[in-house]
């Protein structure tokens, strides 16, 4: 049997993390509710809340009547305790936004990307320029910025180097974005895949709220998923888990952007839908200046065009089959469908998508899952990215870190050891 060792310091940090996460994600809450919602004793809750209030990370937010007793004071994380920055590195633009702790957006900077494929040094420059610009715009002190979250398309290795593998950006071999950004700023940099950060935002503030097991299924030009199991993001060994779009729907089927054949993305991704329509429509494409307007036009013509109707009915079926596979694999409480194309399809045909998922999933797990649409909209990637430094703050129990600290360095020296059986 392995002896379990914990230091007083670790214990205090983990208790603070539990309590602060509850207050942030489910607050405002009273001390009484915090005791009921955590395994902490009333005395511990009281002591830790007093610390949070003294540090200014938590503030009082009114009170509620209690049965016969004194009114109970409600607590929330103070919106102005600190600020966070979120960056969405997209295929066509870099968007940088600054938020307070309540995730109210206070400043925004946008940089269109002129040259394709995207050049790594130009990307770093846009991100760093954007950070300076939003700090100046919001008029906040750099010392009050808790960190910067940066979301990329593709597979993001969240290790020290922060390698980003993005075939669509021409970065197939991996670019050390984490290291390059850290070389240009003293602020703590956190990077991740855009679908995963959007998934975290939906879990915290959107349609995933209140669940522990969910899959955020995103359909845009590309198709991906963020899998949340037991409240934590499922990443796999090197962070690429959730590439739902590249699971095989049709063996030997249509060629996908990834080079394989028959991927789900080649059928339900925006490009796949538009290609299938053009082929069925004797080479005539759906009208629109870009993919988004073409998909909109195609959906609008579903009533009048037999070809459009056929393609979209099949798309709904394919999407339902893909969702059925997610239900069978992960047994989620909730599937949250989003991404701009997913929203467009789901707004019109959610009942049909549910029915198609039912046909392709096992009965029991299907009956345990609800299928909803994303609530934050497809433009919430920068907001999602900004949840990365907040997640670090919560995990760290609100104990602020020096710039550039790594998770391994968070614990610090072990000053005193307690040995438990
Ligand atoms: Zn593929």
PDB file of C-alpha atoms in Angstrom, residues 54-268:
ATOM      1  CA  UNK A  54      -9.436  39.996   3.407  1.00  0.00           C
ATOM      2  CA  UNK A  55      -7.516  39.330   0.170  1.00  0.00           C
ATOM      3  CA  UNK A  56     -10.286  40.989  -1.843  1.00  0.00           C
ATOM      4  CA  UNK A  57     -10.846  37.987  -4.103  1.00  0.00           C
ATOM      5  CA  UNK A  58     -14.355  37.437  -2.731  1.00  0.00           C
ATOM      6  CA  UNK A  59     -16.920  40.091  -1.837  1.00  0.00           C
ATOM      7  CA  UNK A  60     -20.347  40.204  -0.255  1.00  0.00           C
ATOM      8  CA  UNK A  61     -23.254  40.288  -2.700  1.00  0.00           C
ATOM      9  CA  UNK A  62     -26.398  40.990  -0.698  1.00  0.00           C
ATOM     10  CA  UNK A  63     -28.216  38.570   1.585  1.00  0.00           C
ATOM     11  CA  UNK A  64     -31.110  36.129   1.640  1.00  0.00           C
ATOM     12  CA  UNK A  65     -33.611  35.370   4.401  1.00  0.00           C
ATOM     13  CA  UNK A  66     -33.077  32.109   6.240  1.00  0.00           C
ATOM     14  CA  UNK A  67     -35.751  30.093   8.047  1.00  0.00           C
ATOM     15  CA  UNK A  68     -36.235  31.956  11.298  1.00  0.00           C
ATOM     16  CA  UNK A  69     -32.573  32.897  11.659  1.00  0.00           C
ATOM     17  CA  UNK A  70     -30.474  35.862  10.693  1.00  0.00           C
ATOM     18  CA  UNK A  71     -30.291  36.767   6.978  1.00  0.00           C
ATOM     19  CA  UNK A  72     -27.490  34.889   5.228  1.00  0.00           C
ATOM     20  CA  UNK A  73     -24.817  36.952   3.498  1.00  0.00           C
ATOM     21  CA  UNK A  74     -24.151  35.915  -0.110  1.00  0.00           C
ATOM     22  CA  UNK A  75     -20.608  35.724  -1.455  1.00  0.00           C
ATOM     23  CA  UNK A  76     -19.236  36.093  -4.967  1.00  0.00           C
ATOM     24  CA  UNK A  77     -15.823  36.413  -6.603  1.00  0.00           C
ATOM     25  CA  UNK A  78     -15.094  40.149  -6.857  1.00  0.00           C
ATOM     26  CA  UNK A  79     -15.336  41.130 -10.548  1.00  0.00           C
ATOM     27  CA  UNK A  80     -12.506  43.650 -10.170  1.00  0.00           C
ATOM     28  CA  UNK A  81     -10.120  41.370  -8.250  1.00  0.00           C
ATOM     29  CA  UNK A  82      -8.181  40.896 -11.456  1.00  0.00           C
ATOM     30  CA  UNK A  83      -8.474  40.879 -15.215  1.00  0.00           C
ATOM     31  CA  UNK A  84      -7.855  38.190 -17.805  1.00  0.00           C
ATOM     32  CA  UNK A  85      -7.143  38.318 -21.529  1.00  0.00           C
ATOM     33  CA  UNK A  86      -8.464  35.845 -24.092  1.00  0.00           C
ATOM     34  CA  UNK A  87      -7.099  35.459 -27.614  1.00  0.00           C
ATOM     35  CA  UNK A  88      -8.779  33.677 -30.533  1.00  0.00           C
ATOM     36  CA  UNK A  89      -6.246  32.823 -33.235  1.00  0.00           C
ATOM     37  CA  UNK A  90      -8.476  31.970 -36.194  1.00  0.00           C
ATOM     38  CA  UNK A  91      -7.746  31.128 -39.795  1.00  0.00           C
ATOM     39  CA  UNK A  92      -8.641  34.654 -40.930  1.00  0.00           C
ATOM     40  CA  UNK A  93      -8.129  36.907 -37.887  1.00  0.00           C
ATOM     41  CA  UNK A  94      -6.639  37.245 -34.420  1.00  0.00           C
ATOM     42  CA  UNK A  95      -9.074  38.610 -31.815  1.00  0.00           C
ATOM     43  CA  UNK A  96      -7.886  39.754 -28.389  1.00  0.00           C
ATOM     44  CA  UNK A  97     -10.320  40.629 -25.578  1.00  0.00           C
ATOM     45  CA  UNK A  98      -9.895  41.768 -21.975  1.00  0.00           C
ATOM     46  CA  UNK A  99     -12.389  40.674 -19.324  1.00  0.00           C
ATOM     47  CA  UNK A 100     -12.967  41.245 -15.629  1.00  0.00           C
ATOM     48  CA  UNK A 101     -13.539  38.243 -13.344  1.00  0.00           C
ATOM     49  CA  UNK A 102     -17.274  38.204 -14.124  1.00  0.00           C
ATOM     50  CA  UNK A 103     -16.270  37.805 -17.799  1.00  0.00           C
ATOM     51  CA  UNK A 104     -17.633  41.171 -18.793  1.00  0.00           C
ATOM     52  CA  UNK A 105     -15.670  42.265 -21.886  1.00  0.00           C
ATOM     53  CA  UNK A 106     -13.914  45.601 -21.287  1.00  0.00           C
ATOM     54  CA  UNK A 107     -11.737  45.965 -24.409  1.00  0.00           C
ATOM     55  CA  UNK A 108     -11.189  44.318 -27.776  1.00  0.00           C
ATOM     56  CA  UNK A 109      -8.607  44.387 -30.571  1.00  0.00           C
ATOM     57  CA  UNK A 110      -8.918  42.653 -33.931  1.00  0.00           C
ATOM     58  CA  UNK A 111      -6.189  41.872 -36.479  1.00  0.00           C
ATOM     59  CA  UNK A 112      -7.127  40.523 -39.915  1.00  0.00           C
ATOM     60  CA  UNK A 113      -4.615  38.042 -41.307  1.00  0.00           C
ATOM     61  CA  UNK A 114      -3.544  39.135 -44.767  1.00  0.00           C
ATOM     62  CA  UNK A 115      -1.070  36.446 -45.760  1.00  0.00           C
ATOM     63  CA  UNK A 116      -1.982  32.777 -46.018  1.00  0.00           C
ATOM     64  CA  UNK A 117      -0.782  30.482 -44.667  1.00  0.00           C
ATOM     65  CA  UNK A 118      -0.455  32.215 -41.343  1.00  0.00           C
ATOM     66  CA  UNK A 119       3.135  33.015 -40.435  1.00  0.00           C
ATOM     67  CA  UNK A 120       4.098  32.087 -36.817  1.00  0.00           C
ATOM     68  CA  UNK A 121       6.094  35.284 -36.108  1.00  0.00           C
ATOM     69  CA  UNK A 122       3.298  37.483 -37.471  1.00  0.00           C
ATOM     70  CA  UNK A 123       0.831  35.615 -35.250  1.00  0.00           C
ATOM     71  CA  UNK A 124       2.982  36.211 -32.167  1.00  0.00           C
ATOM     72  CA  UNK A 125       3.235  39.906 -33.087  1.00  0.00           C
ATOM     73  CA  UNK A 126      -0.561  40.240 -33.449  1.00  0.00           C
ATOM     74  CA  UNK A 127      -1.124  38.539 -30.093  1.00  0.00           C
ATOM     75  CA  UNK A 128       1.449  40.692 -28.266  1.00  0.00           C
ATOM     76  CA  UNK A 129       0.222  43.913 -29.939  1.00  0.00           C
ATOM     77  CA  UNK A 130      -3.324  42.936 -28.988  1.00  0.00           C
ATOM     78  CA  UNK A 131      -2.357  42.363 -25.347  1.00  0.00           C
ATOM     79  CA  UNK A 132      -0.816  45.866 -25.107  1.00  0.00           C
ATOM     80  CA  UNK A 133      -3.755  47.396 -26.965  1.00  0.00           C
ATOM     81  CA  UNK A 134      -6.508  45.960 -24.737  1.00  0.00           C
ATOM     82  CA  UNK A 135      -4.613  46.790 -21.530  1.00  0.00           C
ATOM     83  CA  UNK A 136      -4.278  50.409 -22.707  1.00  0.00           C
ATOM     84  CA  UNK A 137      -7.913  50.549 -23.918  1.00  0.00           C
ATOM     85  CA  UNK A 138      -9.306  49.231 -20.635  1.00  0.00           C
ATOM     86  CA  UNK A 139      -6.967  51.444 -18.597  1.00  0.00           C
ATOM     87  CA  UNK A 140      -6.003  48.656 -16.191  1.00  0.00           C
ATOM     88  CA  UNK A 141      -2.581  48.020 -14.669  1.00  0.00           C
ATOM     89  CA  UNK A 142      -0.542  45.185 -16.186  1.00  0.00           C
ATOM     90  CA  UNK A 143       0.092  43.945 -12.625  1.00  0.00           C
ATOM     91  CA  UNK A 144      -3.649  43.257 -12.319  1.00  0.00           C
ATOM     92  CA  UNK A 145      -3.696  40.892 -15.315  1.00  0.00           C
ATOM     93  CA  UNK A 146      -3.896  37.330 -13.996  1.00  0.00           C
ATOM     94  CA  UNK A 147      -2.923  35.765 -17.293  1.00  0.00           C
ATOM     95  CA  UNK A 148      -3.536  35.412 -20.996  1.00  0.00           C
ATOM     96  CA  UNK A 149      -5.323  32.451 -22.601  1.00  0.00           C
ATOM     97  CA  UNK A 150      -4.651  31.837 -26.281  1.00  0.00           C
ATOM     98  CA  UNK A 151      -6.832  29.479 -28.347  1.00  0.00           C
ATOM     99  CA  UNK A 152      -5.581  27.928 -31.598  1.00  0.00           C
ATOM    100  CA  UNK A 153      -7.200  25.691 -34.179  1.00  0.00           C
ATOM    101  CA  UNK A 154      -5.646  22.227 -34.408  1.00  0.00           C
ATOM    102  CA  UNK A 155      -3.944  20.056 -31.835  1.00  0.00           C
ATOM    103  CA  UNK A 156      -2.368  22.011 -28.990  1.00  0.00           C
ATOM    104  CA  UNK A 157       0.162  20.316 -26.745  1.00  0.00           C
ATOM    105  CA  UNK A 158      -0.136  22.182 -23.453  1.00  0.00           C
ATOM    106  CA  UNK A 159       3.379  21.191 -22.319  1.00  0.00           C
ATOM    107  CA  UNK A 160       6.281  23.620 -21.754  1.00  0.00           C
ATOM    108  CA  UNK A 161       6.940  24.302 -25.475  1.00  0.00           C
ATOM    109  CA  UNK A 162       3.259  24.672 -26.255  1.00  0.00           C
ATOM    110  CA  UNK A 163       3.455  23.007 -29.658  1.00  0.00           C
ATOM    111  CA  UNK A 164       0.577  23.799 -32.013  1.00  0.00           C
ATOM    112  CA  UNK A 165      -0.073  21.357 -34.871  1.00  0.00           C
ATOM    113  CA  UNK A 166      -2.534  23.009 -37.225  1.00  0.00           C
ATOM    114  CA  UNK A 167      -2.767  21.598 -40.737  1.00  0.00           C
ATOM    115  CA  UNK A 168      -5.263  24.295 -41.731  1.00  0.00           C
ATOM    116  CA  UNK A 169      -2.737  27.029 -40.797  1.00  0.00           C
ATOM    117  CA  UNK A 170       0.120  25.256 -42.579  1.00  0.00           C
ATOM    118  CA  UNK A 171       1.645  24.303 -39.209  1.00  0.00           C
ATOM    119  CA  UNK A 172       1.463  20.547 -39.664  1.00  0.00           C
ATOM    120  CA  UNK A 173       4.916  19.912 -38.172  1.00  0.00           C
ATOM    121  CA  UNK A 174       4.177  21.844 -34.990  1.00  0.00           C
ATOM    122  CA  UNK A 175       5.081  25.419 -34.003  1.00  0.00           C
ATOM    123  CA  UNK A 176       6.238  26.135 -30.397  1.00  0.00           C
ATOM    124  CA  UNK A 177       3.683  28.894 -29.863  1.00  0.00           C
ATOM    125  CA  UNK A 178       3.754  28.647 -26.072  1.00  0.00           C
ATOM    126  CA  UNK A 179       7.515  29.262 -25.916  1.00  0.00           C
ATOM    127  CA  UNK A 180       7.389  31.998 -28.593  1.00  0.00           C
ATOM    128  CA  UNK A 181       4.661  33.941 -26.772  1.00  0.00           C
ATOM    129  CA  UNK A 182       6.334  33.563 -23.367  1.00  0.00           C
ATOM    130  CA  UNK A 183       9.525  35.044 -24.821  1.00  0.00           C
ATOM    131  CA  UNK A 184       7.599  38.217 -25.676  1.00  0.00           C
ATOM    132  CA  UNK A 185       5.714  38.958 -22.442  1.00  0.00           C
ATOM    133  CA  UNK A 186       6.036  38.619 -18.674  1.00  0.00           C
ATOM    134  CA  UNK A 187       2.346  37.748 -18.328  1.00  0.00           C
ATOM    135  CA  UNK A 188       1.495  34.074 -17.691  1.00  0.00           C
ATOM    136  CA  UNK A 189       0.510  32.489 -21.024  1.00  0.00           C
ATOM    137  CA  UNK A 190      -1.911  29.543 -21.227  1.00  0.00           C
ATOM    138  CA  UNK A 191      -2.654  27.931 -24.575  1.00  0.00           C
ATOM    139  CA  UNK A 192      -5.198  25.387 -25.747  1.00  0.00           C
ATOM    140  CA  UNK A 193      -7.339  24.264 -28.665  1.00  0.00           C
ATOM    141  CA  UNK A 194     -10.244  26.608 -29.504  1.00  0.00           C
ATOM    142  CA  UNK A 195     -12.911  23.897 -29.326  1.00  0.00           C
ATOM    143  CA  UNK A 196     -11.709  22.900 -25.856  1.00  0.00           C
ATOM    144  CA  UNK A 197     -11.768  26.489 -24.576  1.00  0.00           C
ATOM    145  CA  UNK A 198     -15.218  27.088 -26.079  1.00  0.00           C
ATOM    146  CA  UNK A 199     -16.297  23.847 -24.421  1.00  0.00           C
ATOM    147  CA  UNK A 200     -15.033  25.095 -21.057  1.00  0.00           C
ATOM    148  CA  UNK A 201     -16.931  28.371 -21.497  1.00  0.00           C
ATOM    149  CA  UNK A 202     -20.162  26.465 -22.316  1.00  0.00           C
ATOM    150  CA  UNK A 203     -19.609  24.247 -19.262  1.00  0.00           C
ATOM    151  CA  UNK A 204     -19.116  27.258 -16.976  1.00  0.00           C
ATOM    152  CA  UNK A 205     -21.522  29.838 -18.348  1.00  0.00           C
ATOM    153  CA  UNK A 206     -23.642  28.193 -21.060  1.00  0.00           C
ATOM    154  CA  UNK A 207     -25.605  25.074 -21.924  1.00  0.00           C
ATOM    155  CA  UNK A 208     -23.260  22.704 -20.054  1.00  0.00           C
ATOM    156  CA  UNK A 209     -23.782  24.384 -16.664  1.00  0.00           C
ATOM    157  CA  UNK A 210     -24.595  22.025 -13.827  1.00  0.00           C
ATOM    158  CA  UNK A 211     -23.386  18.847 -15.578  1.00  0.00           C
ATOM    159  CA  UNK A 212     -20.333  16.702 -14.887  1.00  0.00           C
ATOM    160  CA  UNK A 213     -20.380  14.596 -18.069  1.00  0.00           C
ATOM    161  CA  UNK A 214     -20.927  16.455 -21.315  1.00  0.00           C
ATOM    162  CA  UNK A 215     -19.726  16.662 -24.881  1.00  0.00           C
ATOM    163  CA  UNK A 216     -19.621  20.026 -26.618  1.00  0.00           C
ATOM    164  CA  UNK A 217     -19.940  19.136 -30.319  1.00  0.00           C
ATOM    165  CA  UNK A 218     -18.796  21.939 -32.626  1.00  0.00           C
ATOM    166  CA  UNK A 219     -19.602  22.092 -36.326  1.00  0.00           C
ATOM    167  CA  UNK A 220     -18.180  24.903 -38.455  1.00  0.00           C
ATOM    168  CA  UNK A 221     -15.787  24.633 -41.378  1.00  0.00           C
ATOM    169  CA  UNK A 222     -14.166  21.962 -39.258  1.00  0.00           C
ATOM    170  CA  UNK A 223     -15.802  19.570 -36.818  1.00  0.00           C
ATOM    171  CA  UNK A 224     -14.532  18.889 -33.298  1.00  0.00           C
ATOM    172  CA  UNK A 225     -15.663  18.092 -29.797  1.00  0.00           C
ATOM    173  CA  UNK A 226     -14.719  18.921 -26.233  1.00  0.00           C
ATOM    174  CA  UNK A 227     -15.317  15.947 -23.953  1.00  0.00           C
ATOM    175  CA  UNK A 228     -15.875  16.654 -20.270  1.00  0.00           C
ATOM    176  CA  UNK A 229     -15.815  13.628 -17.964  1.00  0.00           C
ATOM    177  CA  UNK A 230     -16.361  13.991 -14.238  1.00  0.00           C
ATOM    178  CA  UNK A 231     -16.086  17.760 -14.563  1.00  0.00           C
ATOM    179  CA  UNK A 232     -12.642  17.631 -16.205  1.00  0.00           C
ATOM    180  CA  UNK A 233     -11.688  17.942 -19.846  1.00  0.00           C
ATOM    181  CA  UNK A 234     -10.678  14.601 -21.376  1.00  0.00           C
ATOM    182  CA  UNK A 235      -7.439  15.257 -23.285  1.00  0.00           C
ATOM    183  CA  UNK A 236      -5.802  11.925 -24.077  1.00  0.00           C
ATOM    184  CA  UNK A 237      -2.033  11.372 -23.804  1.00  0.00           C
ATOM    185  CA  UNK A 238      -0.943  14.451 -25.811  1.00  0.00           C
ATOM    186  CA  UNK A 239      -4.061  16.619 -25.864  1.00  0.00           C
ATOM    187  CA  UNK A 240      -5.485  15.591 -29.240  1.00  0.00           C
ATOM    188  CA  UNK A 241      -8.547  13.750 -27.866  1.00  0.00           C
ATOM    189  CA  UNK A 242     -11.887  14.967 -29.173  1.00  0.00           C
ATOM    190  CA  UNK A 243     -11.112  14.915 -32.916  1.00  0.00           C
ATOM    191  CA  UNK A 244     -14.683  13.773 -33.494  1.00  0.00           C
ATOM    192  CA  UNK A 245     -14.735  15.213 -37.027  1.00  0.00           C
ATOM    193  CA  UNK A 246     -12.094  12.727 -38.147  1.00  0.00           C
ATOM    194  CA  UNK A 247     -13.859   9.597 -36.997  1.00  0.00           C
ATOM    195  CA  UNK A 248     -15.020   7.461 -39.921  1.00  0.00           C
ATOM    196  CA  UNK A 249     -18.652   7.801 -40.913  1.00  0.00           C
ATOM    197  CA  UNK A 250     -18.420   6.063 -44.312  1.00  0.00           C
ATOM    198  CA  UNK A 251     -15.684   3.497 -44.937  1.00  0.00           C
ATOM    199  CA  UNK A 252     -13.902   4.467 -48.166  1.00  0.00           C
ATOM    200  CA  UNK A 253     -16.137   7.558 -48.465  1.00  0.00           C
ATOM    201  CA  UNK A 254     -15.446  11.193 -49.382  1.00  0.00           C
ATOM    202  CA  UNK A 255     -11.903  12.538 -49.072  1.00  0.00           C
ATOM    203  CA  UNK A 256     -11.467  14.722 -45.975  1.00  0.00           C
ATOM    204  CA  UNK A 257      -9.214  17.794 -45.459  1.00  0.00           C
ATOM    205  CA  UNK A 258      -7.082  15.581 -43.192  1.00  0.00           C
ATOM    206  CA  UNK A 259      -6.293  13.239 -46.093  1.00  0.00           C
ATOM    207  CA  UNK A 260      -8.320  10.277 -44.847  1.00  0.00           C
ATOM    208  CA  UNK A 261     -11.583   9.094 -46.402  1.00  0.00           C
ATOM    209  CA  UNK A 262     -15.107   9.036 -45.076  1.00  0.00           C
ATOM    210  CA  UNK A 263     -14.559  11.309 -42.034  1.00  0.00           C
ATOM    211  CA  UNK A 264     -17.640  12.829 -40.376  1.00  0.00           C
ATOM    212  CA  UNK A 265     -16.219  16.295 -41.199  1.00  0.00           C
ATOM    213  CA  UNK A 266     -16.308  15.524 -44.944  1.00  0.00           C
ATOM    214  CA  UNK A 267     -20.112  15.141 -44.639  1.00  0.00           C
ATOM    215  CA  UNK A 268     -21.286  17.580 -41.937  1.00  0.00           C
TER     216      UNK A 268
END
